[in-house]
Amino acid sequence: QVQLVESGGGLVQPGGSLRLSCTASGFTLDYYAIGWFRQAPGKEREGVSCISVSSGSTYYADSVKGRFTISRDHAKNTAYLQMNSLKPEDTAVYYCATDIDAGADPKLIEYEYDFWGQGTQVTVSS
């Protein structure tokens, strides 16, 4: 079965950290750029971060720059989003997605991503 599965979400206090994982099954992530997106209640889905196939290029939304780090492990067929210094406004469902055409210069343009996971909830609250 071909799927992307996000994990690692949960409830964390402000200032805390979480690491999200995005694992592919049934296919290899080796040829895909990976993007992380999030959707808060009542808001549009927004791009958070993305990483190229080689990990040579990464991009972050201004709202998470300096706090979040994207990475990938080809051997584990998994991408990660390390989230530090979490704020209540980071509360959202987080999704990972793949883009086969991004090459070395991925962007956080939602319609360019063609395969999505089901999402994992992140709640930042005291």
Short mmCIF file of N, CA and C in Angstrom, two decimals:
data_model
loop_
_atom_site.label_atom_id
_atom_site.label_comp_id
_atom_site.label_asym_id
_atom_site.label_seq_id
_atom_site.Cartn_x
_atom_site.Cartn_y
_atom_site.Cartn_z
N GLN A 1 0.84 -1.19 0.00
CA GLN A 1 0.00 0.00 0.00
C GLN A 1 0.88 1.25 0.00
N VAL A 2 0.64 2.13 -0.92
CA VAL A 2 1.41 3.35 -1.06
C VAL A 2 0.83 4.40 -0.12
N GLN A 3 1.63 4.87 0.80
CA GLN A 3 1.14 5.90 1.71
C GLN A 3 2.27 6.65 2.39
N LEU A 4 1.92 7.85 2.86
CA LEU A 4 2.78 8.67 3.70
C LEU A 4 2.13 8.74 5.06
N VAL A 5 2.90 8.51 6.08
CA VAL A 5 2.35 8.52 7.43
C VAL A 5 3.14 9.49 8.29
N GLU A 6 2.43 10.49 8.82
CA GLU A 6 3.05 11.42 9.77
C GLU A 6 2.87 10.89 11.19
N SER A 7 3.83 11.18 12.02
CA SER A 7 3.74 10.80 13.43
C SER A 7 4.55 11.79 14.25
N GLY A 8 4.36 11.71 15.56
CA GLY A 8 5.14 12.55 16.46
C GLY A 8 4.40 13.75 17.01
N GLY A 9 3.18 13.95 16.56
CA GLY A 9 2.41 15.06 17.09
C GLY A 9 1.97 14.80 18.52
N GLY A 10 1.39 15.82 19.13
CA GLY A 10 0.92 15.67 20.50
C GLY A 10 0.69 17.01 21.15
N LEU A 11 0.53 16.96 22.46
CA LEU A 11 0.31 18.16 23.26
C LEU A 11 1.62 18.55 23.92
N VAL A 12 2.00 19.80 23.78
CA VAL A 12 3.25 20.28 24.37
C VAL A 12 3.03 21.68 24.91
N GLN A 13 3.76 22.02 25.96
CA GLN A 13 3.65 23.36 26.54
C GLN A 13 4.41 24.37 25.68
N PRO A 14 4.02 25.62 25.75
CA PRO A 14 4.78 26.67 25.04
C PRO A 14 6.25 26.62 25.43
N GLY A 15 7.10 26.78 24.44
CA GLY A 15 8.54 26.67 24.66
C GLY A 15 9.08 25.27 24.50
N GLY A 16 8.20 24.30 24.38
CA GLY A 16 8.62 22.91 24.25
C GLY A 16 8.99 22.54 22.83
N SER A 17 9.31 21.25 22.66
CA SER A 17 9.76 20.74 21.37
C SER A 17 9.02 19.47 20.98
N LEU A 18 8.91 19.25 19.70
CA LEU A 18 8.41 18.01 19.14
C LEU A 18 9.19 17.72 17.87
N ARG A 19 9.29 16.44 17.54
CA ARG A 19 9.85 16.06 16.25
C ARG A 19 8.82 15.25 15.49
N LEU A 20 8.42 15.76 14.36
CA LEU A 20 7.48 15.06 13.50
C LEU A 20 8.25 14.20 12.51
N SER A 21 7.69 13.05 12.20
CA SER A 21 8.26 12.15 11.19
C SER A 21 7.26 11.95 10.07
N CYS A 22 7.78 11.75 8.89
CA CYS A 22 6.98 11.48 7.70
C CYS A 22 7.61 10.27 7.02
N THR A 23 6.97 9.13 7.13
CA THR A 23 7.54 7.89 6.61
C THR A 23 6.72 7.38 5.44
N ALA A 24 7.40 7.01 4.38
CA ALA A 24 6.73 6.48 3.20
C ALA A 24 6.74 4.96 3.23
N SER A 25 5.65 4.38 2.79
CA SER A 25 5.60 2.94 2.60
C SER A 25 5.06 2.65 1.21
N GLY A 26 5.60 1.62 0.59
CA GLY A 26 5.16 1.25 -0.75
C GLY A 26 5.87 2.00 -1.86
N PHE A 27 6.70 2.97 -1.52
CA PHE A 27 7.49 3.69 -2.51
C PHE A 27 8.67 4.35 -1.81
N THR A 28 9.67 4.76 -2.60
CA THR A 28 10.83 5.41 -2.04
C THR A 28 10.71 6.93 -2.16
N LEU A 29 11.16 7.61 -1.12
CA LEU A 29 11.15 9.07 -1.13
C LEU A 29 12.37 9.65 -1.85
N ASP A 30 13.26 8.78 -2.31
CA ASP A 30 14.56 9.23 -2.83
C ASP A 30 14.45 10.26 -3.95
N TYR A 31 13.37 10.24 -4.72
CA TYR A 31 13.27 11.10 -5.89
C TYR A 31 12.35 12.30 -5.69
N TYR A 32 11.90 12.47 -4.44
CA TYR A 32 10.90 13.50 -4.15
C TYR A 32 11.44 14.57 -3.21
N ALA A 33 11.12 15.83 -3.51
CA ALA A 33 11.23 16.84 -2.48
C ALA A 33 10.09 16.62 -1.48
N ILE A 34 10.32 17.03 -0.27
CA ILE A 34 9.33 16.85 0.79
C ILE A 34 8.95 18.21 1.35
N GLY A 35 7.66 18.39 1.53
CA GLY A 35 7.17 19.61 2.15
C GLY A 35 6.36 19.31 3.39
N TRP A 36 6.44 20.21 4.34
CA TRP A 36 5.57 20.17 5.51
C TRP A 36 4.62 21.36 5.44
N PHE A 37 3.35 21.08 5.67
CA PHE A 37 2.31 22.10 5.67
C PHE A 37 1.53 21.96 6.97
N ARG A 38 0.77 22.99 7.31
CA ARG A 38 -0.07 22.90 8.50
C ARG A 38 -1.38 23.65 8.27
N GLN A 39 -2.39 23.21 9.01
CA GLN A 39 -3.69 23.87 8.94
C GLN A 39 -4.25 24.01 10.33
N ALA A 40 -4.41 25.24 10.74
CA ALA A 40 -5.01 25.54 12.04
C ALA A 40 -6.52 25.64 11.87
N PRO A 41 -7.27 25.44 12.95
CA PRO A 41 -8.73 25.50 12.86
C PRO A 41 -9.20 26.83 12.29
N GLY A 42 -10.05 26.77 11.28
CA GLY A 42 -10.61 27.96 10.69
C GLY A 42 -9.68 28.73 9.78
N LYS A 43 -8.52 28.15 9.49
CA LYS A 43 -7.54 28.85 8.64
C LYS A 43 -7.19 28.02 7.42
N GLU A 44 -6.61 28.69 6.43
CA GLU A 44 -6.14 28.01 5.24
C GLU A 44 -4.89 27.20 5.58
N ARG A 45 -4.67 26.14 4.82
CA ARG A 45 -3.43 25.39 4.97
C ARG A 45 -2.27 26.26 4.49
N GLU A 46 -1.15 26.20 5.22
CA GLU A 46 0.00 27.02 4.87
C GLU A 46 1.27 26.18 4.86
N GLY A 47 2.21 26.60 4.04
CA GLY A 47 3.49 25.90 3.97
C GLY A 47 4.36 26.25 5.15
N VAL A 48 5.08 25.26 5.65
CA VAL A 48 5.96 25.43 6.80
C VAL A 48 7.43 25.32 6.38
N SER A 49 7.75 24.24 5.69
CA SER A 49 9.15 24.00 5.32
C SER A 49 9.21 22.97 4.21
N CYS A 50 10.30 23.00 3.44
CA CYS A 50 10.49 21.98 2.42
C CYS A 50 11.98 21.71 2.25
N ILE A 51 12.26 20.54 1.67
CA ILE A 51 13.65 20.10 1.52
C ILE A 51 13.80 19.39 0.19
N SER A 52 14.92 19.63 -0.47
CA SER A 52 15.17 19.02 -1.77
C SER A 52 15.57 17.55 -1.62
N VAL A 53 15.66 16.87 -2.74
CA VAL A 53 16.02 15.46 -2.75
C VAL A 53 17.36 15.22 -2.07
N SER A 54 18.31 16.06 -2.38
CA SER A 54 19.67 15.87 -1.85
C SER A 54 19.86 16.47 -0.47
N SER A 55 18.84 17.14 0.06
CA SER A 55 18.91 17.90 1.31
C SER A 55 19.78 19.14 1.17
N GLY A 56 20.18 19.46 -0.07
CA GLY A 56 21.02 20.63 -0.27
C GLY A 56 20.27 21.93 -0.18
N SER A 57 18.98 21.88 -0.38
CA SER A 57 18.17 23.10 -0.30
C SER A 57 17.04 22.90 0.68
N THR A 58 16.88 23.87 1.54
CA THR A 58 15.76 23.88 2.47
C THR A 58 15.13 25.26 2.45
N TYR A 59 13.88 25.31 2.84
CA TYR A 59 13.16 26.59 2.87
C TYR A 59 12.23 26.58 4.06
N TYR A 60 12.10 27.73 4.69
CA TYR A 60 11.23 27.86 5.86
C TYR A 60 10.33 29.07 5.72
N ALA A 61 9.10 28.91 6.18
CA ALA A 61 8.24 30.06 6.31
C ALA A 61 8.81 31.00 7.37
N ASP A 62 8.59 32.28 7.21
CA ASP A 62 9.13 33.25 8.16
C ASP A 62 8.66 32.97 9.59
N SER A 63 7.46 32.45 9.73
CA SER A 63 6.89 32.23 11.05
C SER A 63 7.61 31.14 11.84
N VAL A 64 8.38 30.29 11.16
CA VAL A 64 9.05 29.19 11.86
C VAL A 64 10.56 29.25 11.73
N LYS A 65 11.07 30.19 10.96
CA LYS A 65 12.50 30.28 10.71
C LYS A 65 13.25 30.46 12.04
N GLY A 66 14.30 29.67 12.21
CA GLY A 66 15.08 29.74 13.43
C GLY A 66 14.57 28.85 14.54
N ARG A 67 13.36 28.32 14.38
CA ARG A 67 12.79 27.44 15.41
C ARG A 67 12.60 26.02 14.90
N PHE A 68 12.30 25.87 13.62
CA PHE A 68 12.05 24.55 13.03
C PHE A 68 13.22 24.16 12.13
N THR A 69 13.47 22.85 12.07
CA THR A 69 14.51 22.33 11.19
C THR A 69 13.98 21.11 10.45
N ILE A 70 14.08 21.14 9.14
CA ILE A 70 13.65 20.02 8.32
C ILE A 70 14.87 19.18 7.95
N SER A 71 14.67 17.87 7.88
CA SER A 71 15.76 16.98 7.49
C SER A 71 15.15 15.72 6.88
N ARG A 72 16.00 14.87 6.34
CA ARG A 72 15.52 13.62 5.80
C ARG A 72 16.60 12.57 5.93
N ASP A 73 16.16 11.32 5.97
CA ASP A 73 17.05 10.17 6.07
C ASP A 73 16.64 9.19 4.99
N HIS A 74 17.44 9.13 3.94
CA HIS A 74 17.07 8.27 2.82
C HIS A 74 17.06 6.80 3.22
N ALA A 75 17.97 6.42 4.09
CA ALA A 75 18.03 5.02 4.51
C ALA A 75 16.77 4.58 5.24
N LYS A 76 16.15 5.53 5.95
CA LYS A 76 14.93 5.21 6.70
C LYS A 76 13.67 5.59 5.94
N ASN A 77 13.86 6.16 4.73
CA ASN A 77 12.72 6.56 3.91
C ASN A 77 11.79 7.50 4.68
N THR A 78 12.40 8.42 5.38
CA THR A 78 11.66 9.27 6.32
C THR A 78 12.18 10.71 6.27
N ALA A 79 11.26 11.64 6.42
CA ALA A 79 11.62 13.04 6.59
C ALA A 79 11.18 13.48 7.98
N TYR A 80 11.82 14.52 8.48
CA TYR A 80 11.56 14.98 9.84
C TYR A 80 11.33 16.48 9.87
N LEU A 81 10.60 16.90 10.89
CA LEU A 81 10.48 18.32 11.18
C LEU A 81 10.70 18.48 12.67
N GLN A 82 11.87 18.99 13.04
CA GLN A 82 12.17 19.28 14.44
C GLN A 82 11.62 20.65 14.76
N MET A 83 10.76 20.71 15.76
CA MET A 83 10.10 21.96 16.12
C MET A 83 10.49 22.33 17.53
N ASN A 84 11.18 23.43 17.68
CA ASN A 84 11.62 23.93 18.99
C ASN A 84 10.93 25.25 19.30
N SER A 85 11.00 25.64 20.55
CA SER A 85 10.42 26.92 20.99
C SER A 85 9.00 27.08 20.49
N LEU A 86 8.21 26.06 20.68
CA LEU A 86 6.85 26.06 20.14
C LEU A 86 5.99 27.12 20.80
N LYS A 87 5.09 27.66 19.99
CA LYS A 87 4.18 28.72 20.44
C LYS A 87 2.75 28.24 20.25
N PRO A 88 1.82 28.82 20.99
CA PRO A 88 0.41 28.43 20.80
C PRO A 88 -0.05 28.59 19.35
N GLU A 89 0.49 29.55 18.65
CA GLU A 89 0.09 29.75 17.25
C GLU A 89 0.63 28.68 16.31
N ASP A 90 1.47 27.79 16.80
CA ASP A 90 1.92 26.64 16.00
C ASP A 90 0.90 25.49 16.05
N THR A 91 -0.11 25.64 16.86
CA THR A 91 -1.15 24.60 16.95
C THR A 91 -1.84 24.41 15.60
N ALA A 92 -1.83 23.18 15.12
CA ALA A 92 -2.39 22.88 13.80
C ALA A 92 -2.28 21.39 13.55
N VAL A 93 -2.93 20.96 12.48
CA VAL A 93 -2.66 19.64 11.93
C VAL A 93 -1.51 19.81 10.92
N TYR A 94 -0.50 19.00 11.09
CA TYR A 94 0.69 19.08 10.24
C TYR A 94 0.67 17.93 9.23
N TYR A 95 0.93 18.29 7.97
CA TYR A 95 0.92 17.33 6.88
C TYR A 95 2.28 17.32 6.18
N CYS A 96 2.69 16.15 5.75
CA CYS A 96 3.82 16.10 4.84
C CYS A 96 3.31 15.72 3.45
N ALA A 97 4.09 16.10 2.44
CA ALA A 97 3.68 15.87 1.06
C ALA A 97 4.92 15.76 0.19
N THR A 98 4.74 15.14 -0.98
CA THR A 98 5.86 14.92 -1.89
C THR A 98 5.69 15.71 -3.19
N ASP A 99 6.83 16.10 -3.74
CA ASP A 99 6.84 16.83 -5.02
C ASP A 99 7.93 16.20 -5.87
N ILE A 100 7.54 15.53 -6.95
CA ILE A 100 8.52 14.84 -7.79
C ILE A 100 9.23 15.77 -8.75
N ASP A 101 8.67 16.95 -9.00
CA ASP A 101 9.22 17.84 -10.03
C ASP A 101 10.07 18.98 -9.48
N ALA A 102 10.28 19.00 -8.16
CA ALA A 102 10.92 20.18 -7.56
C ALA A 102 12.39 20.30 -7.89
N GLY A 103 13.03 19.16 -8.17
CA GLY A 103 14.46 19.21 -8.42
C GLY A 103 15.22 19.68 -7.21
N ALA A 104 16.18 20.56 -7.44
CA ALA A 104 17.02 21.04 -6.35
C ALA A 104 16.47 22.30 -5.70
N ASP A 105 15.32 22.76 -6.15
CA ASP A 105 14.81 24.04 -5.67
C ASP A 105 13.33 23.92 -5.30
N PRO A 106 13.02 23.21 -4.23
CA PRO A 106 11.61 23.06 -3.86
C PRO A 106 11.04 24.36 -3.32
N LYS A 107 9.74 24.48 -3.44
CA LYS A 107 9.05 25.65 -2.94
C LYS A 107 7.80 25.22 -2.19
N LEU A 108 7.30 26.09 -1.36
CA LEU A 108 6.10 25.78 -0.57
C LEU A 108 4.86 26.23 -1.33
N ILE A 109 4.67 25.64 -2.49
CA ILE A 109 3.49 25.92 -3.29
C ILE A 109 2.64 24.67 -3.26
N GLU A 110 1.52 24.78 -2.60
CA GLU A 110 0.73 23.60 -2.25
C GLU A 110 0.36 22.76 -3.47
N TYR A 111 -0.05 23.38 -4.55
CA TYR A 111 -0.54 22.60 -5.69
C TYR A 111 0.56 21.84 -6.41
N GLU A 112 1.79 22.13 -6.10
CA GLU A 112 2.90 21.38 -6.70
C GLU A 112 3.15 20.06 -6.00
N TYR A 113 2.53 19.85 -4.88
CA TYR A 113 2.71 18.61 -4.11
C TYR A 113 1.58 17.66 -4.45
N ASP A 114 1.95 16.45 -4.81
CA ASP A 114 0.96 15.56 -5.40
C ASP A 114 0.54 14.40 -4.52
N PHE A 115 1.25 14.14 -3.44
CA PHE A 115 0.88 13.02 -2.58
C PHE A 115 1.02 13.47 -1.14
N TRP A 116 -0.04 13.25 -0.35
CA TRP A 116 -0.13 13.80 1.00
C TRP A 116 -0.38 12.72 2.03
N GLY A 117 0.13 12.97 3.23
CA GLY A 117 -0.20 12.13 4.35
C GLY A 117 -1.52 12.57 4.97
N GLN A 118 -1.91 11.87 6.03
CA GLN A 118 -3.21 12.13 6.64
C GLN A 118 -3.15 13.20 7.72
N GLY A 119 -1.94 13.56 8.12
CA GLY A 119 -1.77 14.63 9.10
C GLY A 119 -1.60 14.13 10.52
N THR A 120 -0.94 14.96 11.33
CA THR A 120 -0.78 14.67 12.75
C THR A 120 -1.04 15.97 13.52
N GLN A 121 -1.76 15.85 14.62
CA GLN A 121 -2.17 17.04 15.38
C GLN A 121 -1.05 17.48 16.30
N VAL A 122 -0.76 18.77 16.27
CA VAL A 122 0.17 19.40 17.21
C VAL A 122 -0.61 20.46 17.97
N THR A 123 -0.60 20.35 19.29
CA THR A 123 -1.29 21.32 20.13
C THR A 123 -0.29 21.90 21.12
N VAL A 124 -0.16 23.22 21.10
CA VAL A 124 0.76 23.91 22.00
C VAL A 124 -0.09 24.71 22.99
N SER A 125 -0.07 24.27 24.22
CA SER A 125 -0.94 24.88 25.21
C SER A 125 -0.41 24.59 26.60
N SER A 126 -0.64 25.54 27.50
CA SER A 126 -0.26 25.32 28.89
C SER A 126 -1.46 24.78 29.68
#
